[in-house]
Amino acid sequence: MTTSGKALVVRNLTKTFETREGPVTALSDCSLEVGGNTFFTMLGPSGCGKTTTLRMIAGLETVTSGQILLDGEDFRRKNAFERNIGMVFQSYALFPHMTVFENVAYGLRLRHAPESLVRERVGETLGMLRLGGLESRHPADLSGGQQQRVSIGRALVYRPDILLLDEPLANLDAKLRVEMRDEIRRLQKALGVMALYVTHDQEEAMAISDRIAVFAKGRLMQSGAPYDIYTFPTSLFVAEFIGKANFFPVRVDNGSALALDGTRFDGLRMVETTDEDERFKDTSALMMCRPEKMWLSAAGAGDDRAFTGRARRIQFLGSFVRYLVECDQASGDVIVDLPEFAPGVAEGDLVQFGPHQDGIVFSKVAM
Amino acid sequence: MSGAYATPTRRRRSIAPWLAGGLTFFVLVAFLLYPIGTTLLNSFAPGGETFVVANATLEHFSRFWTSGQYQQALLNTVIIGLTVTIIATAVAVPAAYFVARVRMPFKPLILSLSIIPLISPPFIGAYSWVILFGRSGIVSQYLDQWFGLQMPSIYGFFGIILAMVLSNFTFVFLFVQGALTTVDPHLEESAKVMGASRARILRTVVLPLAIPPMLAGAMIVLIESLGEFGIPAILGGEIYVLSTLMYFQIHGFFNLNAASAIALVNVAITLVAIIFLLRVNRKRRFVTVGSTTRRADLQTGRGIRIVANLYVWSLLALALLPQAVVVFASFAERWPGTLWPLEYGIDNYRFVFSRVVEPMQNSLMLAAIATVACVIFGTLTGYIAERKTFPGKWALDLTIMLPFILPGIVTGVALLVTYNSGPIALTGTAAILVIAYFVRRIAYIYRSVVAAVSQVDVKMEEASTIAGAGWGTTMRKVTIPLIAPGILAGAIIVFTTLISEMSTTVILYSARWKTVSIAIYERLESQEIGAAAAIGSLTILVTLVLVIAATKVIGKSMSELFS
């Protein structure tokens, strides 16, 4: 298997749709770079611009402004059908009037591949996707998972430079979704093809990706490896969208964070953010702590870095125990995940809790 | 394109669909909108002149106030249109309910047979009623001999209304039957669970659901009967309607401007009727498509089954009677005003095949050319209308659908008036017939294609593009194969209805370009009933064979093709 080794560069990409109510910006000023055989995921809630970005790279949507370069070559000079990319759609979009074989062979036939090569490549691809023996079936006679495999095969058979996947697993049931995502990654690595993957499911994104780009409201918020995005979010939005997060209003004083009751937290990472957030109305800064990076115990143990609250609900979730704690020093319920039950704590009890380490303090950037 | 990084992009978009759409629009403007506009203006010009502001006159319209004949024709048209619509609806709804909801054998056959009146050639079917109920008709004579009964004259209101009801009720029948068959059974089941009796469910749930399709069918019946020419031409006797009056003005006095004025009035009352029915229907919007493919339970009671079978088969027998009489008459060699023919044989067919070949060739050829044009332009135009957004889309849509509400004879008059003289004189050519057929029928293909394309996931076309196919290749390999059944269904309707097209042809034909329907009309005029019947029978045969072949290819039933 070869490695494409090509690099995709997107610069200042902007898309504006003309609607009856006037222009609507679907994506503004998005720049990113994807190299080699990276599995790159664009993640975000619906309407965030991720699919628009993917479709502009595919050539299915016109570019309002900005650049898309593959190995320095301007993609905007090429029609969608000249870009040599593969794409997998959420609805599979298999050709219902063609057999599995003809569906997969479609791109090769368009490239005028000799019949012997078509047979070899299609056979090999169907084998890799464990679809052997289904060649003469029609899409209507396949299960959802099989249809999705065929559509992946159709996109990969002609060795595209980039594989685009637009929420390919959204129509599958939960178990199949987990199986398929591992399979997609296995194939992508085996073929060494660059993959651009769109999803709104953050867990899926974390599981499958080498790098993740988080989008919100038509902007690229942050991109990086799953670990970095989770551990070092640069905005409230990303902190909340990836994983769970607790927020405590704080005052920044001389490099430390002071909670409402004056508790001092030292040595925290300080991040300035441009987030427009309701919570910044009442406070200049927020301390963010991940639930699994917190401790909790029955009240009265006496720790000067502790908050006090009431355990409203205790959920046993198998691999960990989740405490939902009411606390007037936090915005909203505080979530604390512990590996074991905290001794002597029942629902309704007063508890004390606090961050172990490495919280992040977000302060609103002065505009 | 704007912005710092805007680069010139090479556009190699396929222009084929835009070209076709543009051309279609141009043809529609030139041969539909412009003629209609001209007609409208010329109806205000004195006879024999073209309209200029200086000579504007209401003389042609004033006849609607001064001439008894004009007033009577207008009144007749309205009375006949309304009566036919009401009776046809009243007759069709019970039949539709029975077929949809009572266990009956041969349902597909019933649905197929109900189509035949729609695809039969005009004139000859109407004339069948004369053969049966005319002064010396078969039924009239028997009634007189056995019971001393005198039939009301078949010429006049009785005959016109009878013939029109039986040739048009199918629209309401098919629409209502289709709706009642596919109603979500949960609706009736929940009514039943709440304790409603069967009669109450029928009254409060089932029949209200049948009202929108019933009104849609009734609208078509009304439009058809307001513009109908063949039946009042044969059975009118002393009674004129607007369409026959138009024909009379053109072939009697060659007064095109007077005909234009009548056409305008005809269109106006059709429009009023349509707007009224749309108003009524708009208040009743239901979503009746349920999540289940299960069908409602059929009634199996012995009594209702006897009633249903009797009713439906009697209605069908009556509706198919004219066709049967046509076939029967085609084998009558000598029928000199006697009760039954004196001799039977195939001489009529020999005569037709030796002497009336040309009209048949003409009909087939003109219909084929017009159908091919409709398929090509209707498909491409329908495709861009469904897939692309562009300014003025509504205008295209409206223009294409316009002939649906224009009586055929009005379109004929408009084309005749506009292209009778001047730089583009087309009167008397085959071209004007093909053009008339094209503008009147392209909507069938267009609508079929719009519906079919909307069923094709646009992602499928995108998948093809991404795989490396240009627009043409994607159309050829993906889109066209998927919408082919829709196109074919539309093409069959266009072709079969054009073979025996009459209301436009009767205005635009010439000595060189006579069609089957004109040939039939001429034989009837010269009392060559046998020959007329033979031509009619052959036309019915050709049409039926085509429709049946098409249903086999598409895998749709005949009735689905027409609804």
PDB file of C-alpha atoms in Angstrom, chain A residues 67 105 121 166 169 174 183 194 237 252 296 309 315 323:
ATOM      1  CA  GLN A  67      -7.846  28.954  -0.889  1.00  0.00           C
ATOM      2  CA  ALA A 105     -16.421  -0.329 -10.119  1.00  0.00           C
ATOM      3  CA  ARG A 121      -9.342  -3.926  -7.737  1.00  0.00           C
ATOM      4  CA  ASP A 166     -19.798  13.155   5.824  1.00  0.00           C
ATOM      5  CA  LEU A 169     -22.173   6.406  10.681  1.00  0.00           C
ATOM      6  CA  ALA A 174     -24.998   2.200  18.237  1.00  0.00           C
ATOM      7  CA  GLU A 183     -12.988  -0.524  10.520  1.00  0.00           C
ATOM      8  CA  MET A 194      -5.742  11.146   3.970  1.00  0.00           C
ATOM      9  CA  PHE A 237     -17.150  26.212  23.954  1.00  0.00           C
ATOM     10  CA  VAL A 252      -7.803  36.458  38.985  1.00  0.00           C
ATOM     11  CA  LEU A 296     -14.982  14.564  46.868  1.00  0.00           C
ATOM     12  CA  GLY A 309     -22.160  21.555  48.484  1.00  0.00           C
ATOM     13  CA  GLN A 315     -25.168   7.641  39.803  1.00  0.00           C
ATOM     14  CA  TYR A 323     -21.859  12.730  41.897  1.00  0.00           C
TER      15      TYR A 323
END
